[in-house]
Short mmCIF file of C-alpha atoms in Angstrom, two decimals:
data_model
loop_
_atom_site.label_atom_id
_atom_site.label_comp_id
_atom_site.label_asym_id
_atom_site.label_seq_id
_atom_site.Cartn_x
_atom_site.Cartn_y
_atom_site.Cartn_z
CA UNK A 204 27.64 -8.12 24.23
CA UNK A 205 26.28 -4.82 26.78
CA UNK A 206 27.78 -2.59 23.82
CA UNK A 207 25.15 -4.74 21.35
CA UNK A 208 22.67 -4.33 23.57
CA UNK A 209 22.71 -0.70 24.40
CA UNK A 210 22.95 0.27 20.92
CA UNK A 211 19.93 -1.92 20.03
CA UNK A 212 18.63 -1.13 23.23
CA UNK A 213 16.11 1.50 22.90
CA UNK A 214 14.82 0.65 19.42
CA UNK A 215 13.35 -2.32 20.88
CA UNK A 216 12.18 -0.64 23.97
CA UNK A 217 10.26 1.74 21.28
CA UNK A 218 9.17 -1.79 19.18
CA UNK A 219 8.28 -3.52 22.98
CA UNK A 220 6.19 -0.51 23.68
CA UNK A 221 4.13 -0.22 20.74
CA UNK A 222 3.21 -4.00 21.40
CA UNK A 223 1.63 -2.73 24.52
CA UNK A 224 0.14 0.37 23.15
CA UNK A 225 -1.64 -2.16 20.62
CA UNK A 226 -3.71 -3.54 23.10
CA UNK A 227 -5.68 0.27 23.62
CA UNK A 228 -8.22 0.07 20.89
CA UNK A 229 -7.76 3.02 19.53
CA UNK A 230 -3.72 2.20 18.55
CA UNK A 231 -5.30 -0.60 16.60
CA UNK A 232 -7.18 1.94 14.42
CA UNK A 233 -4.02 3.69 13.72
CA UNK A 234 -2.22 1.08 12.45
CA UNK A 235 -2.81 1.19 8.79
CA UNK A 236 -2.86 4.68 8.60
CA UNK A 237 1.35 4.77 10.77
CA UNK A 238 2.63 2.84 8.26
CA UNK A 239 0.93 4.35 5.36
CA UNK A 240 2.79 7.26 6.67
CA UNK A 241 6.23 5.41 7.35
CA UNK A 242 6.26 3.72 4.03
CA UNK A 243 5.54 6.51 1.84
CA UNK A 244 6.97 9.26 4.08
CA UNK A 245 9.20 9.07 6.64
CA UNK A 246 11.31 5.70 5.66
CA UNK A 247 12.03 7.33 1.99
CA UNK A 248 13.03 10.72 3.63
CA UNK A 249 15.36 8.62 6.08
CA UNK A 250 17.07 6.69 3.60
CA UNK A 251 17.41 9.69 0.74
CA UNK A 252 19.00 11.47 3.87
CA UNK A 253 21.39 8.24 4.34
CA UNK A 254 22.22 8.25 0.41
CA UNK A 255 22.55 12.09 -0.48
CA UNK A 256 25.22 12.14 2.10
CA UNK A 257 26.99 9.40 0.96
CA UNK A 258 30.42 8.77 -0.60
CA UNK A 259 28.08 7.65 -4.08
CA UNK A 260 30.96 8.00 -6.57
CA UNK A 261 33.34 5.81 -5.03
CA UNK A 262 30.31 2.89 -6.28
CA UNK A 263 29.01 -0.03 -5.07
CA UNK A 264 30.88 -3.14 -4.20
CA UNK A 265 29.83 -6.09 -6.52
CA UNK A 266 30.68 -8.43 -3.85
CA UNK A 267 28.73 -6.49 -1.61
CA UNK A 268 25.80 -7.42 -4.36
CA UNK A 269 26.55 -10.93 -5.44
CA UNK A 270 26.54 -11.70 -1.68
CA UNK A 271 23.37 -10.16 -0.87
CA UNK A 272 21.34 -11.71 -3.61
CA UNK A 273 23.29 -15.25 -3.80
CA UNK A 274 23.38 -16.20 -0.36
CA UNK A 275 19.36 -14.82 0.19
CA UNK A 276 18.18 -16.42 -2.54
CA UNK A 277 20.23 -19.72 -1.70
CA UNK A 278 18.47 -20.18 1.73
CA UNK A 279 15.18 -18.91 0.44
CA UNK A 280 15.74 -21.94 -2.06
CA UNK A 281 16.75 -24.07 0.47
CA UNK A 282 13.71 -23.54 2.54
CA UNK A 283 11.32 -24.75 0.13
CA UNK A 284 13.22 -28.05 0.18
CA UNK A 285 12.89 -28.12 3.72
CA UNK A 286 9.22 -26.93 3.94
CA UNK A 287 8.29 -29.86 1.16
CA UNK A 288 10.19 -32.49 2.59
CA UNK A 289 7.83 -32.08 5.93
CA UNK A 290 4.80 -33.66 4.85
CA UNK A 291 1.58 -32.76 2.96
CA UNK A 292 1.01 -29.95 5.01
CA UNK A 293 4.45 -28.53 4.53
CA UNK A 294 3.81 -28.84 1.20
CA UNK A 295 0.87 -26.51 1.05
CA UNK A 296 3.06 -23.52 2.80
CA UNK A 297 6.60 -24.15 1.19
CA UNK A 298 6.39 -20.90 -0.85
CA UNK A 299 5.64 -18.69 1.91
CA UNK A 300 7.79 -20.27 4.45
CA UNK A 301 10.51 -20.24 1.95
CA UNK A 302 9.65 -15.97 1.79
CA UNK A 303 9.35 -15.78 5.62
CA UNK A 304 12.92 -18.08 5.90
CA UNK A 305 14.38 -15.58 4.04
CA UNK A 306 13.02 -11.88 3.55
CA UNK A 307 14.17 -9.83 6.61
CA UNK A 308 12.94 -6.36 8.27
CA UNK A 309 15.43 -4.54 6.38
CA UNK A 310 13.51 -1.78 6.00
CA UNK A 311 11.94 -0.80 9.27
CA UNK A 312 14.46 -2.68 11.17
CA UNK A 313 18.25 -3.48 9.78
CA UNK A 314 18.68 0.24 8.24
CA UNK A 315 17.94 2.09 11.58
CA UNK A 316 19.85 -0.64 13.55
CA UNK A 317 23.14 -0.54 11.02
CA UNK A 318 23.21 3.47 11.15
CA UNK A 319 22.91 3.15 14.83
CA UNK A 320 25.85 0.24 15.12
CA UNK A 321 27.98 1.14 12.32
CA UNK A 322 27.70 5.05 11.89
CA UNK A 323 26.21 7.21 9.08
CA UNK A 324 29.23 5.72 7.09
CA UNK A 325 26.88 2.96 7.00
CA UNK A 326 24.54 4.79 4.99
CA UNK A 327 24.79 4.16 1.42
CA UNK A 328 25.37 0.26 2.24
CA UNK A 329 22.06 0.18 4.36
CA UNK A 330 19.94 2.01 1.52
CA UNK A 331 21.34 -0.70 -1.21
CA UNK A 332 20.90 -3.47 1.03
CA UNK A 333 17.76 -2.65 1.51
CA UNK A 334 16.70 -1.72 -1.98
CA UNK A 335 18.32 -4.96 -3.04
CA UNK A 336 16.56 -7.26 -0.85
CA UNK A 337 13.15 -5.32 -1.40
CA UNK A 338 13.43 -5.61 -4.76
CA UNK A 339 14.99 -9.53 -4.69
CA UNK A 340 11.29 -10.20 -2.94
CA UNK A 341 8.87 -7.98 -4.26
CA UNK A 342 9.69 -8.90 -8.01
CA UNK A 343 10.91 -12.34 -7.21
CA UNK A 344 8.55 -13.92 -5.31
CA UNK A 345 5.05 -12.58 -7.15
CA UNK A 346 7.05 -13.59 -10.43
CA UNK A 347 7.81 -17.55 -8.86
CA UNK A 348 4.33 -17.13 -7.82
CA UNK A 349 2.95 -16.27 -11.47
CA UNK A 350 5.04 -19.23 -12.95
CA UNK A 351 4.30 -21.82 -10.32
CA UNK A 352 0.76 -21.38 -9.09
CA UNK A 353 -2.02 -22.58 -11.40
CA UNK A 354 -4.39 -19.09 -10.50
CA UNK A 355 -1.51 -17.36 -13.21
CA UNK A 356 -3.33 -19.20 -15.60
CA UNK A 357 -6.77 -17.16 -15.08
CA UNK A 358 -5.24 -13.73 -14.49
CA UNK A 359 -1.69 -14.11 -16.80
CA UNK A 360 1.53 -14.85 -15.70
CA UNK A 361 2.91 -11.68 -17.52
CA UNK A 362 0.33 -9.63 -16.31
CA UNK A 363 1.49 -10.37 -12.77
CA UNK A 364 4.77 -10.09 -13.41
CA UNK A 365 4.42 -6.41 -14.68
CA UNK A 366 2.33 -5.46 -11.59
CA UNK A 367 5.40 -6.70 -9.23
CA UNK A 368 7.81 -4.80 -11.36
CA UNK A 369 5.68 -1.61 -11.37
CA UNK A 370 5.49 -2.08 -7.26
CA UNK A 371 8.51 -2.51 -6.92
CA UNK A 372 10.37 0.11 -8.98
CA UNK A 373 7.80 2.51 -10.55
CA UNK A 374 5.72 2.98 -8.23
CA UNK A 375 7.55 2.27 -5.21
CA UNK A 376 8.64 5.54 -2.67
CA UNK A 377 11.72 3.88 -1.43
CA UNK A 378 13.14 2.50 -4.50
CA UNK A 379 12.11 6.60 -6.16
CA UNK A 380 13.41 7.49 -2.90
CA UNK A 381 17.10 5.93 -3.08
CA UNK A 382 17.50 6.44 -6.55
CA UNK A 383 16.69 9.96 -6.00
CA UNK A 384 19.68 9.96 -3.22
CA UNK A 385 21.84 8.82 -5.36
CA UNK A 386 21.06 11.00 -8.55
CA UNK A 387 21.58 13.97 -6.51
CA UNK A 388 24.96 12.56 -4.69
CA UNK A 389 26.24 11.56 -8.00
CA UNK A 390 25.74 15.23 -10.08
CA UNK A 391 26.79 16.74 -6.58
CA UNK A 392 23.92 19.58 -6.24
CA UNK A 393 23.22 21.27 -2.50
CA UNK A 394 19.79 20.98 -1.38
CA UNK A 395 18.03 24.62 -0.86
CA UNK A 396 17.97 24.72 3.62
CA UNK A 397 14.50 24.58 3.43
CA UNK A 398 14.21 20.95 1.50
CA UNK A 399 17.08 19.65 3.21
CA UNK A 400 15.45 20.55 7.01
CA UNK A 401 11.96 19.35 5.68
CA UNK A 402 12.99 16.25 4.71
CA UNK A 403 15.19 15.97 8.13
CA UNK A 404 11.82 16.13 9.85
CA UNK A 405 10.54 13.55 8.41
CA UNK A 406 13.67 11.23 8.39
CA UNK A 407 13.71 11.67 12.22
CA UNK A 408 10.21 10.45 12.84
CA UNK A 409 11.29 7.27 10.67
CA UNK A 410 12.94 4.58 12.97
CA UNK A 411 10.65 5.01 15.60
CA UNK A 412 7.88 5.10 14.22
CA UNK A 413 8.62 1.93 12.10
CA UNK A 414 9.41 0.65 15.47
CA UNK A 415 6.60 1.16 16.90
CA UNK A 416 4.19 0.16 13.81
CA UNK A 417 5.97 -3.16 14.11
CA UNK A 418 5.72 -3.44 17.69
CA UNK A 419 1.72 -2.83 16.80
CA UNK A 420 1.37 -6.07 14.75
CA UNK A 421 3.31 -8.41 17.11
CA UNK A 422 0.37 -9.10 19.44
CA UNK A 423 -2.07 -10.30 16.61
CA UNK A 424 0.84 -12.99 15.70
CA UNK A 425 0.97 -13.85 18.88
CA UNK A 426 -2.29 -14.81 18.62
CA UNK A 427 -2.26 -16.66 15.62
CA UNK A 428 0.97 -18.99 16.50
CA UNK A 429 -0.91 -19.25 19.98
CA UNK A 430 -4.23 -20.60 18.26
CA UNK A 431 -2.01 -23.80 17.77
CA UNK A 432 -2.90 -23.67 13.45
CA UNK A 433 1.29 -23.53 12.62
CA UNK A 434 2.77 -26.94 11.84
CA UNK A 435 5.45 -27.20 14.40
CA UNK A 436 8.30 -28.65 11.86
CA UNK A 437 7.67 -25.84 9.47
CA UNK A 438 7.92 -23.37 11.54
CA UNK A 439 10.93 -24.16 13.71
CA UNK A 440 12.69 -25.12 10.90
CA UNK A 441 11.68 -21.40 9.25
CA UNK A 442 13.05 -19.73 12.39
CA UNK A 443 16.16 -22.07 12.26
CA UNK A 444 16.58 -20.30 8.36
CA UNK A 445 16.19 -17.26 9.17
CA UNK A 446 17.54 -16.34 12.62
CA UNK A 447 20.79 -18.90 12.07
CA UNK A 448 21.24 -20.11 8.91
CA UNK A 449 21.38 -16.94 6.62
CA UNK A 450 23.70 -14.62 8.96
CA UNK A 451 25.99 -17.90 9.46
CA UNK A 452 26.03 -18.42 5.68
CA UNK A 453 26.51 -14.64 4.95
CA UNK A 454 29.14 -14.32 7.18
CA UNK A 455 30.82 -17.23 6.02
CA UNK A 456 30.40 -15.94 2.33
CA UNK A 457 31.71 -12.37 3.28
CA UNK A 458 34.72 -13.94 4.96
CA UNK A 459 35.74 -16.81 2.52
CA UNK A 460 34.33 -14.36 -0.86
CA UNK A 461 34.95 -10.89 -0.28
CA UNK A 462 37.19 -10.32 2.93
CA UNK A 463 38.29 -6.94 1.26
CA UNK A 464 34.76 -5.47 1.73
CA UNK A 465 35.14 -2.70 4.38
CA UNK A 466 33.39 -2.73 7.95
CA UNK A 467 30.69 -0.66 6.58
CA UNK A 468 29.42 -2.67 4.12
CA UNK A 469 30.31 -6.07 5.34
CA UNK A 470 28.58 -5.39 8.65
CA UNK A 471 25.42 -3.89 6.67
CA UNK A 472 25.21 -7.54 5.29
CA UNK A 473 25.07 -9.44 7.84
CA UNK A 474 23.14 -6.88 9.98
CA UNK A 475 20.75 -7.05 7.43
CA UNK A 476 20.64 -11.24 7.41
CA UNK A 477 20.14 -11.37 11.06
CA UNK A 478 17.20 -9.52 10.69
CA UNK A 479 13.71 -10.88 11.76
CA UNK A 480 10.83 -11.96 8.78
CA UNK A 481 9.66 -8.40 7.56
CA UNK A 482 5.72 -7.83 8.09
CA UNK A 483 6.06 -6.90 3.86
CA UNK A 484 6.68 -10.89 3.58
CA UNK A 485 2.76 -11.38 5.17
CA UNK A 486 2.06 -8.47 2.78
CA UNK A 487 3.14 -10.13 -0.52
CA UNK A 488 1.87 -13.52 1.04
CA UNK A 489 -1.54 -12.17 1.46
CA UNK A 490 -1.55 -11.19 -2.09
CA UNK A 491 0.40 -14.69 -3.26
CA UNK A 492 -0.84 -17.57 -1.04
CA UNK A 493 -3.85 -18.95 0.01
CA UNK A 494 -2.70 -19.18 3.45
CA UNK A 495 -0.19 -16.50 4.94
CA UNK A 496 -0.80 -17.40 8.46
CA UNK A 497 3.07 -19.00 8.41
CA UNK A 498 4.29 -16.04 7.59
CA UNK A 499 2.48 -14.04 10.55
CA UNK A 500 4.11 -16.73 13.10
CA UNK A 501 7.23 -16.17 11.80
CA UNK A 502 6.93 -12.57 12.23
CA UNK A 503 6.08 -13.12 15.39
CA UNK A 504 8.47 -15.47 16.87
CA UNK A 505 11.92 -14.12 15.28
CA UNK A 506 10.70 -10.81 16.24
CA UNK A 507 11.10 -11.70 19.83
CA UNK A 508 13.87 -14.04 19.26
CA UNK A 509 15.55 -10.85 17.06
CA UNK A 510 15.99 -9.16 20.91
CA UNK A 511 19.00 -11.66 21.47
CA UNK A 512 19.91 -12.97 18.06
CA UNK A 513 20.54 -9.54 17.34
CA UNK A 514 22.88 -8.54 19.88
CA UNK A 515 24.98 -12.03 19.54
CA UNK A 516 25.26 -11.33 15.77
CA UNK A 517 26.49 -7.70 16.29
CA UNK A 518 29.15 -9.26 18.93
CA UNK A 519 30.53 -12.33 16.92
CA UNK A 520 30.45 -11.31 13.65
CA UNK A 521 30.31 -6.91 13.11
CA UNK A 522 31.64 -5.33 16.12
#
């Protein structure tokens, strides 16, 4: 357990500070404009770094996929049970407690924490993990969302559906960014010195920065769970998914479907399901629901729950 904790030690000193620097005004101004700058910047640098270094042509597991989409998308589904079985009001937020249950800060959070646990070995598995899950939520969900919700009817289902897939892969800097990684790993070319060290600039500034930018949003959560407007149920049972339910169940999976997976890569996926709700789920919920406030509460609460479910996950079930 001290080992779990000093390696995730200082990223959440970094994510604890920038909740404190977002009470200055002018870090509030900032905000957008950080992870503007982590999103389209650093984070893509950071993980073409991860996969251009990475042992590419010896592939990717399929376990390592069918486990990272099946058991997600199995307690995502499962959370929408929950969320409508709890009354009229759970009703009205099933969808985007079923996204918050279930899409984790891969990105900003499990990539820089497996790299730090697991070693740069844990590259390549961190940059398809999180590509995978990105792309499992930012296609998925606005295409459940076109289907189900009766506004697809004014602005076309397909319509919406072509704008998710555009986000999410041609338009997108990290998917661009990881499939760039790869390209290059896979047709083995060296990077000129000066691209290489360029883009090692920027992949530094990456983790904590995205620590911090999340650490900037926490307080304004706060807020919003404090206000008292979050069903209780909902919410606790949300937390329960996410912070319990999907490592336990991915663990489970990786040791009863794919024990042969190596450390690397089976650690990556259940780093990456212990995860807390990813501030992209309030995103896409903004864009999706008529009420994301569920998903800020969620960010919120496993976010400071994440500072010891974290460590326990890393001692039980990677290290």
């Amino acid at each position: 357990m001290a080992g779990a904790f000093a390696a995730i030690g200082p990223l959440f000193s970094v994510l604890a500070i920038g909740g404190l620097a977002s009470f200055l005004p002018k870090m509030r101004t900032v905000h957008s404009a950080l992870t503007t700058f982590v999103f389209y910047l650093a984070l893509p640098a950071f993980l073409f770094d991860a996969v251009v270094s990475a042992p590419v042509n010896e592939g990717v597991p399929w376990a390592f996929i069918l486990t990272a989409c099946g058991v997600t998308s199995s307690v995502a589904v499962l959370s929408w049970i929950v969320g409508m079985l709890t009354g009229a009001t759970g009703r009205k937020i099933a969808a985007p407690l079923a996204l918050a249950a279930s899409y984790g800060n891969v990105g900003y959070l499990g990539v820089p924490i497996a790299l730090s646990t697991l070693g740069p070995e844990a590259g390549l598995a961190a940059a398809i993990g999180q590509l995978l899950h990105n792309l499992l939520f930012m296609l998925g969900y606005p295409t459940v969302r076109a289907f189900s919700s009766r506004l697809s009817k004014d602005s076309g289902a397909g319509k919406k559906v072509w704008i998710a897939v555009k986000k999410a892969l041609l338009t997108s800097p990290i998917s661009l960014s990881v499939a760039l990684g790869i390209t290059i790993a896979l047709i083995e070319v060296p990077l000129p010195t000066l691209v290489s060290d360029t883009l090692g600039l920027f992949s530094q500034t990456a983790v904590p920065l995205a620590m911090f930018a999340v650490g900037l949003t926490l307080p304004t959560a706060v807020k919003d769970l404090m206000k008292g407007t979050i069903p209780g149920i909902p919410l606790l049972a949300g937390t329960a998914m996410k912070m319990f339910v999907l490592p336990v169940c991915t663990a489970v999976a990786v040791a009863q479907f794919a024990p042969s997976l190596e450390p690397a890569w089976s650690g990556t996926l259940i780093l990456m399901a212990a995860m807390p709700t990813s501030t992209t789920a309030f995103i896409l919920s903004q864009q999706e629901d008529p009420d994301p406030t569920i998903t800020a509460s969620m960010i919120a609460v496993t976010s400071t729950l994440g500072i010891v479910s974290i460590p326990l996950t890393l001692t039980y079930f990677v290290l």
